[in-house]
């Protein structure tokens, strides 16, 4: 129902920055976009969500004040600006879309219940 493609991952030193992008397309009206991540051996973590219309942006405590989620509806592109990166931010980052959930309802939802999920882009932060 929705196609998502992430880009922008890479390797940086601690304290550095990266900006991830996610282009999306869907024949249905998307209600909310979000970023998730998964480190080896850990569960998926929802880190930021943004509604496509009116509503609040949400961040997990682990990334608050360091990461910024934004959305360009005209370009159908979701972004994640990541600053002051830490080694514990190393993970595969995924963008996701949903047609009815947003905020914590989306960030804590199971992957298989969401409207769409990308293939991911790898971020490695070295100390």
Coordinates of C-alpha atoms in Angstrom, one line a residue:
X1 CA 0.0 0.0 0.0
X2 CA 3.0 2.3 0.4
X3 CA 6.5 2.2 -1.0
X4 CA 9.3 3.6 1.2
X5 CA 13.0 4.0 0.4
X6 CA 15.6 5.2 2.9
X7 CA 19.0 6.7 2.1
X8 CA 21.7 8.7 3.8
X9 CA 23.2 6.1 6.2
X10 CA 26.9 5.8 6.7
X11 CA 29.8 5.8 9.2
X12 CA 30.6 8.7 11.5
X13 CA 32.6 9.4 14.6
X14 CA 30.9 10.2 17.9
X15 CA 29.7 13.8 17.9
X16 CA 29.1 13.8 14.2
X17 CA 26.0 14.3 12.2
X18 CA 24.0 12.5 9.5
X19 CA 20.8 13.2 7.7
X20 CA 18.6 10.4 6.6
X21 CA 16.0 10.6 3.9
X22 CA 13.0 8.5 3.0
X23 CA 11.0 8.9 -0.2
X24 CA 7.5 7.5 -0.2
X25 CA 4.6 6.9 -2.5
X26 CA 1.1 5.6 -1.8
X27 CA -2.2 5.6 -3.5
X28 CA -3.8 6.0 -0.1
X29 CA -3.6 9.2 2.1
X30 CA -0.8 8.7 4.7
X31 CA -1.7 10.0 8.1
X32 CA 1.7 9.7 9.8
X33 CA 5.4 9.0 9.1
X34 CA 8.0 7.8 11.6
X35 CA 11.5 6.6 12.0
X36 CA 12.4 3.3 13.8
X37 CA 15.7 1.7 14.4
X38 CA 17.1 -1.7 15.4
X39 CA 20.5 -2.5 16.8
X40 CA 21.8 -6.1 16.6
X41 CA 20.2 -8.2 19.3
X42 CA 17.7 -5.5 20.3
X43 CA 14.0 -4.9 19.7
X44 CA 12.8 -2.3 17.2
X45 CA 12.7 1.2 18.7
X46 CA 10.3 3.9 17.5
X47 CA 12.3 7.1 17.8
X48 CA 10.3 9.9 16.1
X49 CA 6.9 10.5 14.4
X50 CA 5.4 13.3 12.5
X51 CA 1.9 13.7 11.2
X52 CA 1.4 14.6 7.5
X53 CA -1.2 17.2 8.6
X54 CA -1.8 18.9 11.9
X55 CA -0.6 17.3 15.1
X56 CA 2.4 16.9 17.4
X57 CA 5.9 15.6 16.7
X58 CA 7.0 12.9 19.1
X59 CA 10.5 11.8 20.0
X60 CA 11.8 9.0 22.1
X61 CA 13.9 10.1 25.1
X62 CA 16.9 8.4 23.7
X63 CA 17.1 10.9 20.7
X64 CA 15.2 13.9 22.0
X65 CA 17.2 17.2 21.6
X66 CA 19.7 15.5 19.2
X67 CA 17.5 14.3 16.3
X68 CA 15.0 16.3 14.3
X69 CA 12.3 14.7 12.1
X70 CA 10.8 16.7 9.3
X71 CA 8.6 16.1 6.3
X72 CA 8.4 17.7 2.8
X73 CA 5.0 16.8 1.5
X74 CA 5.6 18.4 -1.8
X75 CA 8.6 16.1 -2.4
X76 CA 7.1 13.1 -0.6
X77 CA 10.2 12.9 1.5
X78 CA 10.7 12.3 5.2
X79 CA 14.0 13.4 6.9
X80 CA 15.8 12.6 10.1
X81 CA 18.6 15.0 11.0
X82 CA 20.8 13.3 13.5
X83 CA 23.3 15.5 15.5
X84 CA 25.7 14.7 18.3
X85 CA 25.6 11.0 17.4
X86 CA 26.7 8.5 20.0
X87 CA 28.0 4.9 19.5
X88 CA 24.7 3.6 20.9
X89 CA 22.9 5.2 18.0
X90 CA 24.5 2.6 15.7
X91 CA 21.6 0.7 14.1
X92 CA 19.7 0.1 11.0
X93 CA 17.2 2.9 10.6
X94 CA 13.8 2.4 9.0
X95 CA 11.1 4.8 7.9
X96 CA 7.5 3.8 8.3
X97 CA 4.0 5.1 7.3
X98 CA 0.6 4.5 8.7
X99 CA -2.9 5.5 7.6
X100 CA -4.6 6.0 11.0
X101 CA -2.0 6.0 13.9
X102 CA 0.5 8.6 15.0
X103 CA 2.6 9.6 18.0
X104 CA 3.1 6.9 20.6
X105 CA 0.3 4.8 19.1
X106 CA 2.5 4.4 16.1
X107 CA 5.9 4.3 17.8
X108 CA 4.9 1.5 20.0
X109 CA 2.9 -0.5 17.4
X110 CA 4.2 -3.8 16.0
X111 CA 5.9 -3.5 12.7
X112 CA 3.5 -5.9 11.0
X113 CA 0.6 -3.7 12.0
X114 CA 1.8 -0.6 10.3
X115 CA 0.9 0.6 6.9
X116 CA 4.4 0.3 5.4
X117 CA 8.0 -0.2 6.3
X118 CA 11.2 0.5 4.3
X119 CA 14.3 -1.6 3.8
X120 CA 16.4 0.4 6.1
X121 CA 19.7 2.2 6.0
X122 CA 22.7 1.4 8.2
X123 CA 24.2 4.0 10.6
X124 CA 27.5 3.2 12.4
X125 CA 28.9 5.6 15.0
X126 CA 32.4 4.9 16.2
X127 CA 33.8 6.2 19.5

